[in-house]
């Protein structure tokens, strides 16, 4: 559960959104070349199960303000901002790859601004949920919960009502290929540590395919998303953080 405590401090962000063919879900995303830092490779150690939500990530070097974006890079980052700003609701499947290459699967739901829920498939009984104010990591088997303010996590960058990554993030990397865009970013808020790398497909339209976070030991955690449905009707009650010990029915 110590790992879950790190998780709560939040981290990555996520959210959604590209229907990836089922056969490709478990395959690492191939980044464009050249890439200063790529997603996990087969056999490469990645962070533990909770690290996708952990704020205990590798810090950026002191004084590193990110890239001085040129016109094309600025346009690409604005496109990513517009993509997230255009989401209202979303649901789909996810696959999370941990340090030991163990995969955890489940379903996720997003309702902007600020709300999301990740339900892990059994045998895990873990739920990660944000009600727009707090992010909670709950383990139903251990009857344990950790909770932090959503604004203390990098998720706030992509889930806020006015998404503007050029304004609010240090852009550490922008790479573009024929059908893939990679953007690495860090929150400008010094109280919200965390490096996130977004992998976006560009054809037929811009969609988030996966994200990668790096922990303090330099290990990566990868989360891929698939089978997405946008603008679906979701019950706002599913984003309420329930007290442990009471039924938490899965939607």
PDB file of C-alpha atoms in Angstrom:
ATOM      1  CA  UNK A   1       0.000   0.000   0.000  1.00  0.00           C
ATOM      2  CA  UNK A   2       3.019   2.251   0.296  1.00  0.00           C
ATOM      3  CA  UNK A   3       2.993   2.330  -3.467  1.00  0.00           C
ATOM      4  CA  UNK A   4      -0.598   3.508  -3.433  1.00  0.00           C
ATOM      5  CA  UNK A   5       0.371   6.430  -1.217  1.00  0.00           C
ATOM      6  CA  UNK A   6       2.769   7.629  -3.883  1.00  0.00           C
ATOM      7  CA  UNK A   7       0.067   7.070  -6.402  1.00  0.00           C
ATOM      8  CA  UNK A   8      -2.242   9.465  -4.751  1.00  0.00           C
ATOM      9  CA  UNK A   9       0.072  12.377  -5.022  1.00  0.00           C
ATOM     10  CA  UNK A  10      -0.933  12.085  -8.574  1.00  0.00           C
ATOM     11  CA  UNK A  11       0.613  12.138 -11.700  1.00  0.00           C
ATOM     12  CA  UNK A  12       0.266  11.339 -14.918  1.00  0.00           C
ATOM     13  CA  UNK A  13      -2.783  12.376 -16.702  1.00  0.00           C
ATOM     14  CA  UNK A  14      -4.503  10.840 -18.715  1.00  0.00           C
ATOM     15  CA  UNK A  15      -7.197  10.578 -20.454  1.00  0.00           C
ATOM     16  CA  UNK A  16      -8.111   9.419 -23.292  1.00  0.00           C
ATOM     17  CA  UNK A  17      -8.843   8.568 -26.273  1.00  0.00           C
ATOM     18  CA  UNK A  18      -8.238   6.632 -29.313  1.00  0.00           C
ATOM     19  CA  UNK A  19      -9.695   3.421 -30.385  1.00  0.00           C
ATOM     20  CA  UNK A  20      -6.664   1.189 -30.846  1.00  0.00           C
ATOM     21  CA  UNK A  21      -7.143  -2.176 -32.589  1.00  0.00           C
ATOM     22  CA  UNK A  22      -7.440  -4.859 -29.939  1.00  0.00           C
ATOM     23  CA  UNK A  23      -4.498  -6.788 -31.354  1.00  0.00           C
ATOM     24  CA  UNK A  24      -2.291  -3.749 -30.969  1.00  0.00           C
ATOM     25  CA  UNK A  25      -3.220  -2.821 -27.408  1.00  0.00           C
ATOM     26  CA  UNK A  26      -0.386  -4.770 -25.808  1.00  0.00           C
ATOM     27  CA  UNK A  27       2.253  -3.617 -28.270  1.00  0.00           C
ATOM     28  CA  UNK A  28       4.553  -0.698 -27.389  1.00  0.00           C
ATOM     29  CA  UNK A  29       3.922   2.461 -29.370  1.00  0.00           C
ATOM     30  CA  UNK A  30       6.718   3.055 -31.855  1.00  0.00           C
ATOM     31  CA  UNK A  31       7.860   6.661 -31.465  1.00  0.00           C
ATOM     32  CA  UNK A  32       9.083   8.685 -34.418  1.00  0.00           C
ATOM     33  CA  UNK A  33      12.807   8.785 -35.063  1.00  0.00           C
ATOM     34  CA  UNK A  34      14.838  10.436 -33.773  1.00  0.00           C
ATOM     35  CA  UNK A  35      13.442  10.314 -30.258  1.00  0.00           C
ATOM     36  CA  UNK A  36      15.379  11.596 -27.231  1.00  0.00           C
ATOM     37  CA  UNK A  37      13.279   9.362 -24.995  1.00  0.00           C
ATOM     38  CA  UNK A  38      10.855   6.705 -26.159  1.00  0.00           C
ATOM     39  CA  UNK A  39       8.090   4.679 -24.581  1.00  0.00           C
ATOM     40  CA  UNK A  40       8.887   1.343 -22.915  1.00  0.00           C
ATOM     41  CA  UNK A  41      10.509  -1.335 -25.065  1.00  0.00           C
ATOM     42  CA  UNK A  42       9.860  -5.063 -24.738  1.00  0.00           C
ATOM     43  CA  UNK A  43      11.752  -6.333 -21.703  1.00  0.00           C
ATOM     44  CA  UNK A  44      12.447  -2.844 -20.369  1.00  0.00           C
ATOM     45  CA  UNK A  45      11.737  -2.349 -16.679  1.00  0.00           C
ATOM     46  CA  UNK A  46       8.796  -0.088 -15.990  1.00  0.00           C
ATOM     47  CA  UNK A  47       7.287   1.382 -12.893  1.00  0.00           C
ATOM     48  CA  UNK A  48       5.048  -0.574 -10.554  1.00  0.00           C
ATOM     49  CA  UNK A  49       1.302  -0.881 -10.827  1.00  0.00           C
ATOM     50  CA  UNK A  50       0.583   2.332  -8.957  1.00  0.00           C
ATOM     51  CA  UNK A  51       3.245   4.459 -10.561  1.00  0.00           C
ATOM     52  CA  UNK A  52       1.008   5.659 -13.375  1.00  0.00           C
ATOM     53  CA  UNK A  53      -0.643   7.822 -10.744  1.00  0.00           C
ATOM     54  CA  UNK A  54       2.446   8.623  -8.678  1.00  0.00           C
ATOM     55  CA  UNK A  55       3.880  12.081  -8.200  1.00  0.00           C
ATOM     56  CA  UNK A  56       7.171  10.500  -7.184  1.00  0.00           C
ATOM     57  CA  UNK A  57       8.605  11.003 -10.636  1.00  0.00           C
ATOM     58  CA  UNK A  58      11.982  11.956 -11.964  1.00  0.00           C
ATOM     59  CA  UNK A  59      12.443  15.712 -11.437  1.00  0.00           C
ATOM     60  CA  UNK A  60      13.525  18.004 -14.210  1.00  0.00           C
ATOM     61  CA  UNK A  61      16.913  19.623 -13.901  1.00  0.00           C
ATOM     62  CA  UNK A  62      17.008  22.892 -12.012  1.00  0.00           C
ATOM     63  CA  UNK A  63      16.620  25.856 -14.313  1.00  0.00           C
ATOM     64  CA  UNK A  64      15.270  23.786 -17.193  1.00  0.00           C
ATOM     65  CA  UNK A  65      12.391  25.828 -18.575  1.00  0.00           C
ATOM     66  CA  UNK A  66      11.662  23.463 -21.419  1.00  0.00           C
ATOM     67  CA  UNK A  67      11.912  24.035 -25.146  1.00  0.00           C
ATOM     68  CA  UNK A  68      11.863  27.411 -26.820  1.00  0.00           C
ATOM     69  CA  UNK A  69       9.040  26.441 -29.167  1.00  0.00           C
ATOM     70  CA  UNK A  70       9.210  27.419 -32.812  1.00  0.00           C
ATOM     71  CA  UNK A  71       6.073  28.255 -34.772  1.00  0.00           C
ATOM     72  CA  UNK A  72       5.369  24.673 -35.842  1.00  0.00           C
ATOM     73  CA  UNK A  73       5.922  23.240 -32.354  1.00  0.00           C
ATOM     74  CA  UNK A  74       3.677  25.900 -30.834  1.00  0.00           C
ATOM     75  CA  UNK A  75       0.950  25.011 -33.299  1.00  0.00           C
ATOM     76  CA  UNK A  76       1.249  21.297 -32.497  1.00  0.00           C
ATOM     77  CA  UNK A  77       1.018  21.896 -28.749  1.00  0.00           C
ATOM     78  CA  UNK A  78      -2.022  24.117 -29.295  1.00  0.00           C
ATOM     79  CA  UNK A  79      -3.607  21.278 -31.263  1.00  0.00           C
ATOM     80  CA  UNK A  80      -3.099  18.946 -28.305  1.00  0.00           C
ATOM     81  CA  UNK A  81      -4.657  21.553 -26.002  1.00  0.00           C
ATOM     82  CA  UNK A  82      -7.660  21.896 -28.299  1.00  0.00           C
ATOM     83  CA  UNK A  83      -8.057  18.132 -28.421  1.00  0.00           C
ATOM     84  CA  UNK A  84      -8.396  17.836 -24.649  1.00  0.00           C
ATOM     85  CA  UNK A  85     -10.483  21.006 -24.391  1.00  0.00           C
ATOM     86  CA  UNK A  86     -12.919  19.508 -26.897  1.00  0.00           C
ATOM     87  CA  UNK A  87     -13.657  16.411 -24.831  1.00  0.00           C
ATOM     88  CA  UNK A  88     -16.833  16.335 -22.771  1.00  0.00           C
ATOM     89  CA  UNK A  89     -17.306  12.675 -21.838  1.00  0.00           C
ATOM     90  CA  UNK A  90     -15.361   9.594 -22.784  1.00  0.00           C
ATOM     91  CA  UNK A  91     -15.187   5.924 -21.905  1.00  0.00           C
ATOM     92  CA  UNK A  92     -12.946   3.092 -23.014  1.00  0.00           C
ATOM     93  CA  UNK A  93     -10.508   0.370 -22.022  1.00  0.00           C
ATOM     94  CA  UNK A  94      -6.968   0.719 -20.702  1.00  0.00           C
ATOM     95  CA  UNK A  95      -3.888  -1.461 -20.311  1.00  0.00           C
ATOM     96  CA  UNK A  96      -1.284  -0.416 -17.730  1.00  0.00           C
ATOM     97  CA  UNK A  97       2.200  -1.950 -17.897  1.00  0.00           C
ATOM     98  CA  UNK A  98       4.236  -1.998 -14.682  1.00  0.00           C
ATOM     99  CA  UNK A  99       7.891  -2.350 -13.736  1.00  0.00           C
ATOM    100  CA  UNK A 100       7.835  -6.132 -13.942  1.00  0.00           C
ATOM    101  CA  UNK A 101       6.043  -5.953 -17.312  1.00  0.00           C
ATOM    102  CA  UNK A 102       2.882  -7.135 -15.575  1.00  0.00           C
ATOM    103  CA  UNK A 103      -0.205  -5.778 -17.297  1.00  0.00           C
ATOM    104  CA  UNK A 104      -3.289  -4.566 -15.490  1.00  0.00           C
ATOM    105  CA  UNK A 105      -6.448  -3.915 -17.469  1.00  0.00           C
ATOM    106  CA  UNK A 106      -9.735  -2.217 -16.902  1.00  0.00           C
ATOM    107  CA  UNK A 107     -12.241   0.385 -18.000  1.00  0.00           C
ATOM    108  CA  UNK A 108     -12.126   4.136 -17.587  1.00  0.00           C
ATOM    109  CA  UNK A 109     -14.609   6.996 -17.734  1.00  0.00           C
ATOM    110  CA  UNK A 110     -14.029  10.741 -18.067  1.00  0.00           C
ATOM    111  CA  UNK A 111     -16.366  13.685 -17.575  1.00  0.00           C
ATOM    112  CA  UNK A 112     -14.757  17.082 -17.993  1.00  0.00           C
ATOM    113  CA  UNK A 113     -13.945  19.244 -16.270  1.00  0.00           C
ATOM    114  CA  UNK A 114     -11.999  17.326 -13.684  1.00  0.00           C
ATOM    115  CA  UNK A 115     -13.785  14.007 -13.255  1.00  0.00           C
ATOM    116  CA  UNK A 116     -12.569  10.543 -14.154  1.00  0.00           C
ATOM    117  CA  UNK A 117     -12.688   6.961 -12.940  1.00  0.00           C
ATOM    118  CA  UNK A 118     -10.432   3.943 -13.594  1.00  0.00           C
ATOM    119  CA  UNK A 119     -11.819   0.525 -12.610  1.00  0.00           C
ATOM    120  CA  UNK A 120      -9.225  -2.262 -12.642  1.00  0.00           C
ATOM    121  CA  UNK A 121     -10.236  -5.768 -13.685  1.00  0.00           C
ATOM    122  CA  UNK A 122     -10.057  -8.587 -11.174  1.00  0.00           C
ATOM    123  CA  UNK A 123      -8.107  -9.941  -9.408  1.00  0.00           C
ATOM    124  CA  UNK A 124      -7.299  -6.294  -8.600  1.00  0.00           C
ATOM    125  CA  UNK A 125      -9.986  -4.392  -6.705  1.00  0.00           C
ATOM    126  CA  UNK A 126      -8.381  -0.997  -7.111  1.00  0.00           C
ATOM    127  CA  UNK A 127     -10.287   2.120  -8.180  1.00  0.00           C
ATOM    128  CA  UNK A 128      -8.769   5.481  -9.105  1.00  0.00           C
ATOM    129  CA  UNK A 129     -11.373   8.225  -9.084  1.00  0.00           C
ATOM    130  CA  UNK A 130     -11.516  12.014  -9.288  1.00  0.00           C
ATOM    131  CA  UNK A 131     -14.616  13.995  -8.346  1.00  0.00           C
ATOM    132  CA  UNK A 132     -13.232  17.237  -9.769  1.00  0.00           C
ATOM    133  CA  UNK A 133     -11.686  18.336  -6.461  1.00  0.00           C
ATOM    134  CA  UNK A 134      -9.856  15.280  -5.167  1.00  0.00           C
ATOM    135  CA  UNK A 135      -8.137  12.247  -6.634  1.00  0.00           C
ATOM    136  CA  UNK A 136      -8.564   9.063  -4.584  1.00  0.00           C
ATOM    137  CA  UNK A 137      -6.874   5.685  -4.922  1.00  0.00           C
ATOM    138  CA  UNK A 138      -8.957   3.025  -3.233  1.00  0.00           C
ATOM    139  CA  UNK A 139      -8.066  -0.612  -2.619  1.00  0.00           C
ATOM    140  CA  UNK A 140     -11.268  -2.460  -1.772  1.00  0.00           C
ATOM    141  CA  UNK A 141      -9.452  -5.633  -0.655  1.00  0.00           C
ATOM    142  CA  UNK A 142      -7.384  -3.739   1.912  1.00  0.00           C
ATOM    143  CA  UNK A 143     -10.155  -1.232   2.652  1.00  0.00           C
ATOM    144  CA  UNK A 144      -7.535   1.506   2.208  1.00  0.00           C
ATOM    145  CA  UNK A 145      -7.741   4.904   0.536  1.00  0.00           C
ATOM    146  CA  UNK A 146      -5.274   7.686  -0.280  1.00  0.00           C
ATOM    147  CA  UNK A 147      -6.495  11.074  -1.439  1.00  0.00           C
ATOM    148  CA  UNK A 148      -4.950  14.316  -2.738  1.00  0.00           C
ATOM    149  CA  UNK A 149      -6.292  17.512  -4.251  1.00  0.00           C
ATOM    150  CA  UNK A 150      -6.681  17.206  -8.025  1.00  0.00           C
ATOM    151  CA  UNK A 151      -4.941  20.567  -8.448  1.00  0.00           C
ATOM    152  CA  UNK A 152      -1.831  19.036  -6.864  1.00  0.00           C
ATOM    153  CA  UNK A 153      -1.597  16.529  -9.722  1.00  0.00           C
ATOM    154  CA  UNK A 154      -0.587  16.913 -13.360  1.00  0.00           C
ATOM    155  CA  UNK A 155      -4.084  15.755 -14.360  1.00  0.00           C
ATOM    156  CA  UNK A 156      -5.284  19.283 -13.819  1.00  0.00           C
ATOM    157  CA  UNK A 157      -3.483  20.389 -16.998  1.00  0.00           C
ATOM    158  CA  UNK A 158      -5.607  18.204 -19.266  1.00  0.00           C
ATOM    159  CA  UNK A 159      -8.903  18.212 -17.385  1.00  0.00           C
ATOM    160  CA  UNK A 160      -9.347  21.862 -16.554  1.00  0.00           C
ATOM    161  CA  UNK A 161     -12.093  23.816 -18.305  1.00  0.00           C
ATOM    162  CA  UNK A 162      -9.580  25.969 -20.229  1.00  0.00           C
ATOM    163  CA  UNK A 163      -6.772  23.692 -21.405  1.00  0.00           C
ATOM    164  CA  UNK A 164      -3.719  25.656 -22.586  1.00  0.00           C
ATOM    165  CA  UNK A 165      -0.484  23.669 -22.440  1.00  0.00           C
ATOM    166  CA  UNK A 166       1.630  26.436 -23.958  1.00  0.00           C
ATOM    167  CA  UNK A 167       0.579  28.670 -21.084  1.00  0.00           C
ATOM    168  CA  UNK A 168       0.520  26.166 -18.211  1.00  0.00           C
ATOM    169  CA  UNK A 169       3.211  23.578 -19.010  1.00  0.00           C
ATOM    170  CA  UNK A 170       6.917  23.432 -19.704  1.00  0.00           C
ATOM    171  CA  UNK A 171       7.176  21.610 -23.014  1.00  0.00           C
ATOM    172  CA  UNK A 172      10.147  19.279 -22.774  1.00  0.00           C
ATOM    173  CA  UNK A 173       9.762  17.489 -26.102  1.00  0.00           C
ATOM    174  CA  UNK A 174       7.849  17.754 -29.380  1.00  0.00           C
ATOM    175  CA  UNK A 175       8.345  15.052 -32.009  1.00  0.00           C
ATOM    176  CA  UNK A 176       6.298  14.616 -35.162  1.00  0.00           C
ATOM    177  CA  UNK A 177       6.079  11.727 -37.631  1.00  0.00           C
ATOM    178  CA  UNK A 178       3.638  10.822 -40.404  1.00  0.00           C
ATOM    179  CA  UNK A 179       0.996   9.450 -38.054  1.00  0.00           C
ATOM    180  CA  UNK A 180       2.309  10.109 -34.544  1.00  0.00           C
ATOM    181  CA  UNK A 181       2.869  13.141 -32.345  1.00  0.00           C
ATOM    182  CA  UNK A 182       4.822  12.940 -29.089  1.00  0.00           C
ATOM    183  CA  UNK A 183       4.669  15.746 -26.538  1.00  0.00           C
ATOM    184  CA  UNK A 184       6.548  15.645 -23.237  1.00  0.00           C
ATOM    185  CA  UNK A 185       5.512  18.159 -20.602  1.00  0.00           C
ATOM    186  CA  UNK A 186       5.918  19.266 -17.004  1.00  0.00           C
ATOM    187  CA  UNK A 187       3.483  21.441 -15.043  1.00  0.00           C
ATOM    188  CA  UNK A 188       4.806  24.980 -14.551  1.00  0.00           C
ATOM    189  CA  UNK A 189       3.426  24.894 -11.015  1.00  0.00           C
ATOM    190  CA  UNK A 190       6.404  23.927  -8.795  1.00  0.00           C
ATOM    191  CA  UNK A 191       3.986  22.232  -6.383  1.00  0.00           C
ATOM    192  CA  UNK A 192       2.867  19.788  -9.057  1.00  0.00           C
ATOM    193  CA  UNK A 193       5.862  17.632  -9.970  1.00  0.00           C
ATOM    194  CA  UNK A 194       5.668  15.093 -12.715  1.00  0.00           C
ATOM    195  CA  UNK A 195       6.889  14.380 -16.217  1.00  0.00           C
ATOM    196  CA  UNK A 196       4.288  13.128 -18.682  1.00  0.00           C
ATOM    197  CA  UNK A 197       4.796  12.041 -22.249  1.00  0.00           C
ATOM    198  CA  UNK A 198       1.718  11.914 -24.468  1.00  0.00           C
ATOM    199  CA  UNK A 199       1.616   9.752 -27.594  1.00  0.00           C
ATOM    200  CA  UNK A 200      -1.026  11.029 -30.017  1.00  0.00           C
ATOM    201  CA  UNK A 201      -2.033   9.498 -33.322  1.00  0.00           C
ATOM    202  CA  UNK A 202      -2.646  12.053 -36.064  1.00  0.00           C
ATOM    203  CA  UNK A 203      -4.528   9.979 -38.648  1.00  0.00           C
ATOM    204  CA  UNK A 204      -7.353  10.072 -39.390  1.00  0.00           C
ATOM    205  CA  UNK A 205      -7.560  12.683 -36.611  1.00  0.00           C
ATOM    206  CA  UNK A 206      -5.675  13.657 -33.480  1.00  0.00           C
ATOM    207  CA  UNK A 207      -6.302  11.176 -30.647  1.00  0.00           C
ATOM    208  CA  UNK A 208      -4.448  10.157 -27.502  1.00  0.00           C
ATOM    209  CA  UNK A 209      -3.122   6.627 -27.800  1.00  0.00           C
ATOM    210  CA  UNK A 210      -1.015   6.275 -24.663  1.00  0.00           C
ATOM    211  CA  UNK A 211       0.957   8.122 -22.032  1.00  0.00           C
ATOM    212  CA  UNK A 212       4.195   7.321 -20.228  1.00  0.00           C
ATOM    213  CA  UNK A 213       5.433   8.561 -16.864  1.00  0.00           C
ATOM    214  CA  UNK A 214       8.884   8.175 -15.330  1.00  0.00           C
ATOM    215  CA  UNK A 215       9.403   7.629 -11.611  1.00  0.00           C
ATOM    216  CA  UNK A 216      12.239   8.796  -9.359  1.00  0.00           C
ATOM    217  CA  UNK A 217      14.238   5.647 -10.163  1.00  0.00           C
ATOM    218  CA  UNK A 218      14.031   6.390 -13.883  1.00  0.00           C
ATOM    219  CA  UNK A 219      11.541   3.576 -14.556  1.00  0.00           C
ATOM    220  CA  UNK A 220       8.641   4.029 -16.954  1.00  0.00           C
ATOM    221  CA  UNK A 221       4.971   3.176 -16.604  1.00  0.00           C
ATOM    222  CA  UNK A 222       2.908   2.912 -19.780  1.00  0.00           C
ATOM    223  CA  UNK A 223      -0.874   3.223 -20.079  1.00  0.00           C
ATOM    224  CA  UNK A 224      -2.567   2.528 -23.413  1.00  0.00           C
ATOM    225  CA  UNK A 225      -6.198   3.280 -24.216  1.00  0.00           C
ATOM    226  CA  UNK A 226      -8.568   1.675 -26.718  1.00  0.00           C
ATOM    227  CA  UNK A 227     -12.194   1.120 -27.759  1.00  0.00           C
ATOM    228  CA  UNK A 228     -13.102   4.694 -26.957  1.00  0.00           C
ATOM    229  CA  UNK A 229     -16.522   6.248 -27.126  1.00  0.00           C
ATOM    230  CA  UNK A 230     -16.797  10.027 -26.920  1.00  0.00           C
ATOM    231  CA  UNK A 231     -19.726  12.217 -25.929  1.00  0.00           C
ATOM    232  CA  UNK A 232     -21.546   9.304 -24.309  1.00  0.00           C
ATOM    233  CA  UNK A 233     -24.047   9.831 -21.516  1.00  0.00           C
ATOM    234  CA  UNK A 234     -22.436   9.154 -18.143  1.00  0.00           C
ATOM    235  CA  UNK A 235     -24.002   9.308 -14.702  1.00  0.00           C
ATOM    236  CA  UNK A 236     -22.233  11.969 -12.630  1.00  0.00           C
ATOM    237  CA  UNK A 237     -22.801   9.787  -9.536  1.00  0.00           C
ATOM    238  CA  UNK A 238     -20.117   7.375 -10.743  1.00  0.00           C
ATOM    239  CA  UNK A 239     -17.505  10.060 -10.057  1.00  0.00           C
ATOM    240  CA  UNK A 240     -18.496  10.476  -6.424  1.00  0.00           C
ATOM    241  CA  UNK A 241     -15.815   9.219  -4.035  1.00  0.00           C
ATOM    242  CA  UNK A 242     -17.654   6.739  -1.838  1.00  0.00           C
ATOM    243  CA  UNK A 243     -16.624   6.040   1.740  1.00  0.00           C
ATOM    244  CA  UNK A 244     -14.922   2.664   2.063  1.00  0.00           C
ATOM    245  CA  UNK A 245     -16.947  -0.072   3.625  1.00  0.00           C
ATOM    246  CA  UNK A 246     -19.966   0.821   1.480  1.00  0.00           C
ATOM    247  CA  UNK A 247     -20.867  -0.746  -1.897  1.00  0.00           C
ATOM    248  CA  UNK A 248     -18.929   0.801  -4.784  1.00  0.00           C
ATOM    249  CA  UNK A 249     -20.846  -0.759  -7.636  1.00  0.00           C
ATOM    250  CA  UNK A 250     -18.910  -0.728 -10.890  1.00  0.00           C
ATOM    251  CA  UNK A 251     -20.802   1.110 -13.661  1.00  0.00           C
TER     252      UNK A 251
END
